[in-house]
Amino acid sequence: MSKGKIFSGIRPTASSLHLGNYFGAVANWVKLQDDYEAIYCLVDYHAIIEDYDKDALSDRVLNMAADLLACGIDPQQSILMFQSAVPEHTELAWIFNAITSYGDLQRMTQFKDKSENKEFVSAGLFNYPILMAADILLYHTTVVPVGDDQDQHVELTRGLARRFNSRYGDYFAEPETIHTEAPRIMSLADPTSKMSKSLGEKHFISLFESEDSIHSKIRSAVTDTGLQTDEMSPGVKSLFTLLKLSAPESVYAGFETDYQEGTLKYVALKDAVYEHLVSLIQPIRQRREGMSMEEVRRVLDDGSERARAQAQVTIKTVKQKIGLP
RNA sequence: AGGUCCGUAGCUCAAUUGGCAGAGCACUGGUCUCCAAAACCAGGGGUUGGGGGUUCAAGUCCUCCCGGGCCUGCCA
């Protein structure tokens, strides 16, 4: 039987991947490669719709590609590409603009969140779900692995596929989302917020930063705040999550028992998280170090070329269907 | 294109008739804590969007430019 087809993107807004990217998305991307035909895309056209550093962007694309390869994305198996190398993304997005209702976009909660209290809101920020729909449908993707914050956008994508099909004749399959068991990794300094580069230096741990820095960030992780309750505090829960992801089950179970018996020393938990985390990411760090950027560039160009071949077929058909010469 | 309001620290803002650029939050360090948090103590942080001008003295006044918000007009 034929494999399903996956498309997933990541914005090259930082110079390297952090633990949230890794456990929340990339680790799953690596696993999914075996069961699906996958396209993983650095979505640089998405990166430019909000403030960004033009001098850093192209290096970020390359560096994140290198990070992804180090994490185990296999360019023999999957396609690793960058968006702006395949102009058909924006071409299809424009076409989808014509069948997207203004109201649908206004209802996007992410747009409402991001545009609130911002003095410059680009039209691109408003339109971005359309580009995302184009990214997905351009390759006849059947499965989209995303966090639940992207559900609404995938739902729009399904709606656009349906609307296109009913106006111009069946063509696009409606992609399904899959939610892997991927946990949301929280900021250690503020365990009620998702780990993110944009919150500031304290709020994320890069896969590639120094061990000292990782250690001190974990050591200073917020644990209990305010009054004691029966519930495990978000900060402690977050540390347990990281331990579960990085340590053997027996180690995890030991700490859990300590917690339940009230004998847990948070320092011990933190140091265990640090040690297991570092040994888990050690091989990734080593692969990343040995990587040549020329090779990464070649992989990206090759992936983008293969993707483009598929994209061109889609665009050609779409243009015919909608009546363009 | 016209009208109008605005631009001061990472963020929100203050600075008298023109008179030493400041506060809160955030950040960094310390005390405390198993680690953190809270609290307290200390610290770093600025081309006041940019150029020119008036003045003994400009964040403040004049002028041009850049950027942004709102309104109107025009446009494929």
mmCIF file with all atom_site columns, N, CA, C and O in Angstrom, chain A residues 220-248:
data_model
loop_
_atom_site.group_PDB
_atom_site.id
_atom_site.type_symbol
_atom_site.label_atom_id
_atom_site.label_alt_id
_atom_site.label_comp_id
_atom_site.label_asym_id
_atom_site.label_entity_id
_atom_site.label_seq_id
_atom_site.pdbx_PDB_ins_code
_atom_site.Cartn_x
_atom_site.Cartn_y
_atom_site.Cartn_z
_atom_site.occupancy
_atom_site.B_iso_or_equiv
_atom_site.pdbx_formal_charge
_atom_site.auth_seq_id
_atom_site.auth_comp_id
_atom_site.auth_asym_id
_atom_site.auth_atom_id
_atom_site.pdbx_PDB_model_num
ATOM 1   N N  . SER A 1 220 ? 18.041 26.884 37.456 1.00 0.00 ? 220 SER A N  1
ATOM 2   C CA . SER A 1 220 ? 17.222 28.023 37.877 1.00 0.00 ? 220 SER A CA 1
ATOM 3   C C  . SER A 1 220 ? 15.766 27.896 37.442 1.00 0.00 ? 220 SER A C  1
ATOM 4   O O  . SER A 1 220 ? 14.994 28.846 37.544 1.00 0.00 ? 220 SER A O  1
ATOM 5   N N  . ALA A 1 221 ? 15.402 26.728 36.988 1.00 0.00 ? 221 ALA A N  1
ATOM 6   C CA . ALA A 1 221 ? 14.012 26.513 36.579 1.00 0.00 ? 221 ALA A CA 1
ATOM 7   C C  . ALA A 1 221 ? 13.064 26.784 37.741 1.00 0.00 ? 221 ALA A C  1
ATOM 8   O O  . ALA A 1 221 ? 13.334 26.405 38.882 1.00 0.00 ? 221 ALA A O  1
ATOM 9   N N  . VAL A 1 222 ? 11.969 27.437 37.425 1.00 0.00 ? 222 VAL A N  1
ATOM 10  C CA . VAL A 1 222 ? 10.945 27.703 38.431 1.00 0.00 ? 222 VAL A CA 1
ATOM 11  C C  . VAL A 1 222 ? 10.305 26.392 38.869 1.00 0.00 ? 222 VAL A C  1
ATOM 12  O O  . VAL A 1 222 ? 10.006 25.522 38.055 1.00 0.00 ? 222 VAL A O  1
ATOM 13  N N  . THR A 1 223 ? 10.135 26.223 40.160 1.00 0.00 ? 223 THR A N  1
ATOM 14  C CA . THR A 1 223 ? 9.461  25.009 40.648 1.00 0.00 ? 223 THR A CA 1
ATOM 15  C C  . THR A 1 223 ? 8.128  25.391 41.270 1.00 0.00 ? 223 THR A C  1
ATOM 16  O O  . THR A 1 223 ? 7.166  25.588 40.561 1.00 0.00 ? 223 THR A O  1
ATOM 17  N N  . ASP A 1 224 ? 8.081  25.500 42.595 1.00 0.00 ? 224 ASP A N  1
ATOM 18  C CA . ASP A 1 224 ? 6.818  25.818 43.256 1.00 0.00 ? 224 ASP A CA 1
ATOM 19  C C  . ASP A 1 224 ? 6.692  27.323 43.458 1.00 0.00 ? 224 ASP A C  1
ATOM 20  O O  . ASP A 1 224 ? 7.617  27.982 43.876 1.00 0.00 ? 224 ASP A O  1
ATOM 21  N N  . THR A 1 225 ? 5.517  27.820 43.162 1.00 0.00 ? 225 THR A N  1
ATOM 22  C CA . THR A 1 225 ? 5.277  29.230 43.441 1.00 0.00 ? 225 THR A CA 1
ATOM 23  C C  . THR A 1 225 ? 4.013  29.322 44.266 1.00 0.00 ? 225 THR A C  1
ATOM 24  O O  . THR A 1 225 ? 3.102  28.521 44.112 1.00 0.00 ? 225 THR A O  1
ATOM 25  N N  . GLY A 1 226 ? 3.959  30.289 45.122 1.00 0.00 ? 226 GLY A N  1
ATOM 26  C CA . GLY A 1 226 ? 2.750  30.510 45.904 1.00 0.00 ? 226 GLY A CA 1
ATOM 27  C C  . GLY A 1 226 ? 2.473  29.382 46.874 1.00 0.00 ? 226 GLY A C  1
ATOM 28  O O  . GLY A 1 226 ? 3.379  28.674 47.304 1.00 0.00 ? 226 GLY A O  1
ATOM 29  N N  . LEU A 1 227 ? 1.202  29.222 47.187 1.00 0.00 ? 227 LEU A N  1
ATOM 30  C CA . LEU A 1 227 ? 0.818  28.258 48.210 1.00 0.00 ? 227 LEU A CA 1
ATOM 31  C C  . LEU A 1 227 ? 0.916  26.817 47.707 1.00 0.00 ? 227 LEU A C  1
ATOM 32  O O  . LEU A 1 227 ? 0.740  26.540 46.531 1.00 0.00 ? 227 LEU A O  1
ATOM 33  N N  . GLN A 1 228 ? 1.208  25.931 48.613 1.00 0.00 ? 228 GLN A N  1
ATOM 34  C CA . GLN A 1 228 ? 1.245  24.497 48.296 1.00 0.00 ? 228 GLN A CA 1
ATOM 35  C C  . GLN A 1 228 ? -0.165 23.997 47.996 1.00 0.00 ? 228 GLN A C  1
ATOM 36  O O  . GLN A 1 228 ? -1.104 24.348 48.686 1.00 0.00 ? 228 GLN A O  1
ATOM 37  N N  . THR A 1 229 ? -0.263 23.183 46.951 1.00 0.00 ? 229 THR A N  1
ATOM 38  C CA . THR A 1 229 ? -1.561 22.557 46.684 1.00 0.00 ? 229 THR A CA 1
ATOM 39  C C  . THR A 1 229 ? -1.313 21.072 46.459 1.00 0.00 ? 229 THR A C  1
ATOM 40  O O  . THR A 1 229 ? -0.168 20.631 46.455 1.00 0.00 ? 229 THR A O  1
ATOM 41  N N  . ASP A 1 230 ? -2.372 20.348 46.235 1.00 0.00 ? 230 ASP A N  1
ATOM 42  C CA . ASP A 1 230 ? -2.228 18.915 45.966 1.00 0.00 ? 230 ASP A CA 1
ATOM 43  C C  . ASP A 1 230 ? -1.685 18.673 44.562 1.00 0.00 ? 230 ASP A C  1
ATOM 44  O O  . ASP A 1 230 ? -1.061 17.656 44.295 1.00 0.00 ? 230 ASP A O  1
ATOM 45  N N  . GLU A 1 231 ? -1.974 19.615 43.677 1.00 0.00 ? 231 GLU A N  1
ATOM 46  C CA . GLU A 1 231 ? -1.525 19.474 42.292 1.00 0.00 ? 231 GLU A CA 1
ATOM 47  C C  . GLU A 1 231 ? -0.033 19.722 42.174 1.00 0.00 ? 231 GLU A C  1
ATOM 48  O O  . GLU A 1 231 ? 0.517  20.582 42.854 1.00 0.00 ? 231 GLU A O  1
ATOM 49  N N  . MET A 1 232 ? 0.596  18.979 41.284 1.00 0.00 ? 232 MET A N  1
ATOM 50  C CA . MET A 1 232 ? 1.997  19.246 40.988 1.00 0.00 ? 232 MET A CA 1
ATOM 51  C C  . MET A 1 232 ? 2.075  20.602 40.283 1.00 0.00 ? 232 MET A C  1
ATOM 52  O O  . MET A 1 232 ? 1.288  20.892 39.396 1.00 0.00 ? 232 MET A O  1
ATOM 53  N N  . SER A 1 233 ? 2.999  21.427 40.701 1.00 0.00 ? 233 SER A N  1
ATOM 54  C CA . SER A 1 233 ? 3.087  22.759 40.104 1.00 0.00 ? 233 SER A CA 1
ATOM 55  C C  . SER A 1 233 ? 3.569  22.648 38.658 1.00 0.00 ? 233 SER A C  1
ATOM 56  O O  . SER A 1 233 ? 4.250  21.687 38.296 1.00 0.00 ? 233 SER A O  1
ATOM 57  N N  . PRO A 1 234 ? 3.213  23.623 37.815 1.00 0.00 ? 234 PRO A N  1
ATOM 58  C CA . PRO A 1 234 ? 3.570  23.556 36.396 1.00 0.00 ? 234 PRO A CA 1
ATOM 59  C C  . PRO A 1 234 ? 5.070  23.398 36.174 1.00 0.00 ? 234 PRO A C  1
ATOM 60  O O  . PRO A 1 234 ? 5.497  22.666 35.277 1.00 0.00 ? 234 PRO A O  1
ATOM 61  N N  . GLY A 1 235 ? 5.865  24.066 36.996 1.00 0.00 ? 235 GLY A N  1
ATOM 62  C CA . GLY A 1 235 ? 7.304  23.999 36.831 1.00 0.00 ? 235 GLY A CA 1
ATOM 63  C C  . GLY A 1 235 ? 7.839  22.594 37.086 1.00 0.00 ? 235 GLY A C  1
ATOM 64  O O  . GLY A 1 235 ? 8.682  22.085 36.346 1.00 0.00 ? 235 GLY A O  1
ATOM 65  N N  . VAL A 1 236 ? 7.350  21.975 38.131 1.00 0.00 ? 236 VAL A N  1
ATOM 66  C CA . VAL A 1 236 ? 7.791  20.623 38.464 1.00 0.00 ? 236 VAL A CA 1
ATOM 67  C C  . VAL A 1 236 ? 7.308  19.634 37.405 1.00 0.00 ? 236 VAL A C  1
ATOM 68  O O  . VAL A 1 236 ? 8.050  18.759 36.956 1.00 0.00 ? 236 VAL A O  1
ATOM 69  N N  . LYS A 1 237 ? 6.087  19.831 36.989 1.00 0.00 ? 237 LYS A N  1
ATOM 70  C CA . LYS A 1 237 ? 5.521  18.979 35.940 1.00 0.00 ? 237 LYS A CA 1
ATOM 71  C C  . LYS A 1 237 ? 6.390  19.039 34.686 1.00 0.00 ? 237 LYS A C  1
ATOM 72  O O  . LYS A 1 237 ? 6.647  18.029 34.031 1.00 0.00 ? 237 LYS A O  1
ATOM 73  N N  . SER A 1 238 ? 6.833  20.246 34.406 1.00 0.00 ? 238 SER A N  1
ATOM 74  C CA . SER A 1 238 ? 7.659  20.478 33.232 1.00 0.00 ? 238 SER A CA 1
ATOM 75  C C  . SER A 1 238 ? 8.985  19.722 33.328 1.00 0.00 ? 238 SER A C  1
ATOM 76  O O  . SER A 1 238 ? 9.459  19.129 32.350 1.00 0.00 ? 238 SER A O  1
ATOM 77  N N  . LEU A 1 239 ? 9.574  19.730 34.513 1.00 0.00 ? 239 LEU A N  1
ATOM 78  C CA . LEU A 1 239 ? 10.823 18.998 34.716 1.00 0.00 ? 239 LEU A CA 1
ATOM 79  C C  . LEU A 1 239 ? 10.588 17.499 34.572 1.00 0.00 ? 239 LEU A C  1
ATOM 80  O O  . LEU A 1 239 ? 11.399 16.782 33.973 1.00 0.00 ? 239 LEU A O  1
ATOM 81  N N  . PHE A 1 240 ? 9.472  17.023 35.098 1.00 0.00 ? 240 PHE A N  1
ATOM 82  C CA . PHE A 1 240 ? 9.145  15.602 34.941 1.00 0.00 ? 240 PHE A CA 1
ATOM 83  C C  . PHE A 1 240 ? 8.935  15.243 33.470 1.00 0.00 ? 240 PHE A C  1
ATOM 84  O O  . PHE A 1 240 ? 9.316  14.167 33.020 1.00 0.00 ? 240 PHE A O  1
ATOM 85  N N  . THR A 1 241 ? 8.317  16.160 32.745 1.00 0.00 ? 241 THR A N  1
ATOM 86  C CA . THR A 1 241 ? 8.130  15.913 31.311 1.00 0.00 ? 241 THR A CA 1
ATOM 87  C C  . THR A 1 241 ? 9.473  15.723 30.616 1.00 0.00 ? 241 THR A C  1
ATOM 88  O O  . THR A 1 241 ? 9.664  14.776 29.846 1.00 0.00 ? 241 THR A O  1
ATOM 89  N N  . LEU A 1 242 ? 10.407 16.606 30.919 1.00 0.00 ? 242 LEU A N  1
ATOM 90  C CA . LEU A 1 242 ? 11.721 16.511 30.291 1.00 0.00 ? 242 LEU A CA 1
ATOM 91  C C  . LEU A 1 242 ? 12.436 15.229 30.712 1.00 0.00 ? 242 LEU A C  1
ATOM 92  O O  . LEU A 1 242 ? 13.125 14.589 29.915 1.00 0.00 ? 242 LEU A O  1
ATOM 93  N N  . LEU A 1 243 ? 12.235 14.849 31.965 1.00 0.00 ? 243 LEU A N  1
ATOM 94  C CA . LEU A 1 243 ? 12.872 13.623 32.445 1.00 0.00 ? 243 LEU A CA 1
ATOM 95  C C  . LEU A 1 243 ? 12.288 12.408 31.737 1.00 0.00 ? 243 LEU A C  1
ATOM 96  O O  . LEU A 1 243 ? 13.009 11.503 31.318 1.00 0.00 ? 243 LEU A O  1
ATOM 97  N N  . LYS A 1 244 ? 10.984 12.420 31.581 1.00 0.00 ? 244 LYS A N  1
ATOM 98  C CA . LYS A 1 244 ? 10.316 11.303 30.905 1.00 0.00 ? 244 LYS A CA 1
ATOM 99  C C  . LYS A 1 244 ? 10.841 11.149 29.480 1.00 0.00 ? 244 LYS A C  1
ATOM 100 O O  . LYS A 1 244 ? 11.016 10.047 28.980 1.00 0.00 ? 244 LYS A O  1
ATOM 101 N N  . LEU A 1 245 ? 11.076 12.285 28.834 1.00 0.00 ? 245 LEU A N  1
ATOM 102 C CA . LEU A 1 245 ? 11.521 12.251 27.443 1.00 0.00 ? 245 LEU A CA 1
ATOM 103 C C  . LEU A 1 245 ? 12.976 11.820 27.309 1.00 0.00 ? 245 LEU A C  1
ATOM 104 O O  . LEU A 1 245 ? 13.393 11.366 26.253 1.00 0.00 ? 245 LEU A O  1
ATOM 105 N N  . SER A 1 246 ? 13.761 12.001 28.370 1.00 0.00 ? 246 SER A N  1
ATOM 106 C CA . SER A 1 246 ? 15.186 11.775 28.208 1.00 0.00 ? 246 SER A CA 1
ATOM 107 C C  . SER A 1 246 ? 15.749 10.619 29.032 1.00 0.00 ? 246 SER A C  1
ATOM 108 O O  . SER A 1 246 ? 16.776 10.059 28.661 1.00 0.00 ? 246 SER A O  1
ATOM 109 N N  . ALA A 1 247 ? 15.077 10.248 30.107 1.00 0.00 ? 247 ALA A N  1
ATOM 110 C CA . ALA A 1 247 ? 15.657 9.244  31.001 1.00 0.00 ? 247 ALA A CA 1
ATOM 111 C C  . ALA A 1 247 ? 14.953 7.900  30.873 1.00 0.00 ? 247 ALA A C  1
ATOM 112 O O  . ALA A 1 247 ? 13.824 7.834  30.410 1.00 0.00 ? 247 ALA A O  1
ATOM 113 N N  . PRO A 1 248 ? 15.635 6.834  31.298 1.00 0.00 ? 248 PRO A N  1
ATOM 114 C CA . PRO A 1 248 ? 14.978 5.526  31.327 1.00 0.00 ? 248 PRO A CA 1
ATOM 115 C C  . PRO A 1 248 ? 13.769 5.548  32.269 1.00 0.00 ? 248 PRO A C  1
ATOM 116 O O  . PRO A 1 248 ? 13.762 6.303  33.240 1.00 0.00 ? 248 PRO A O  1
#
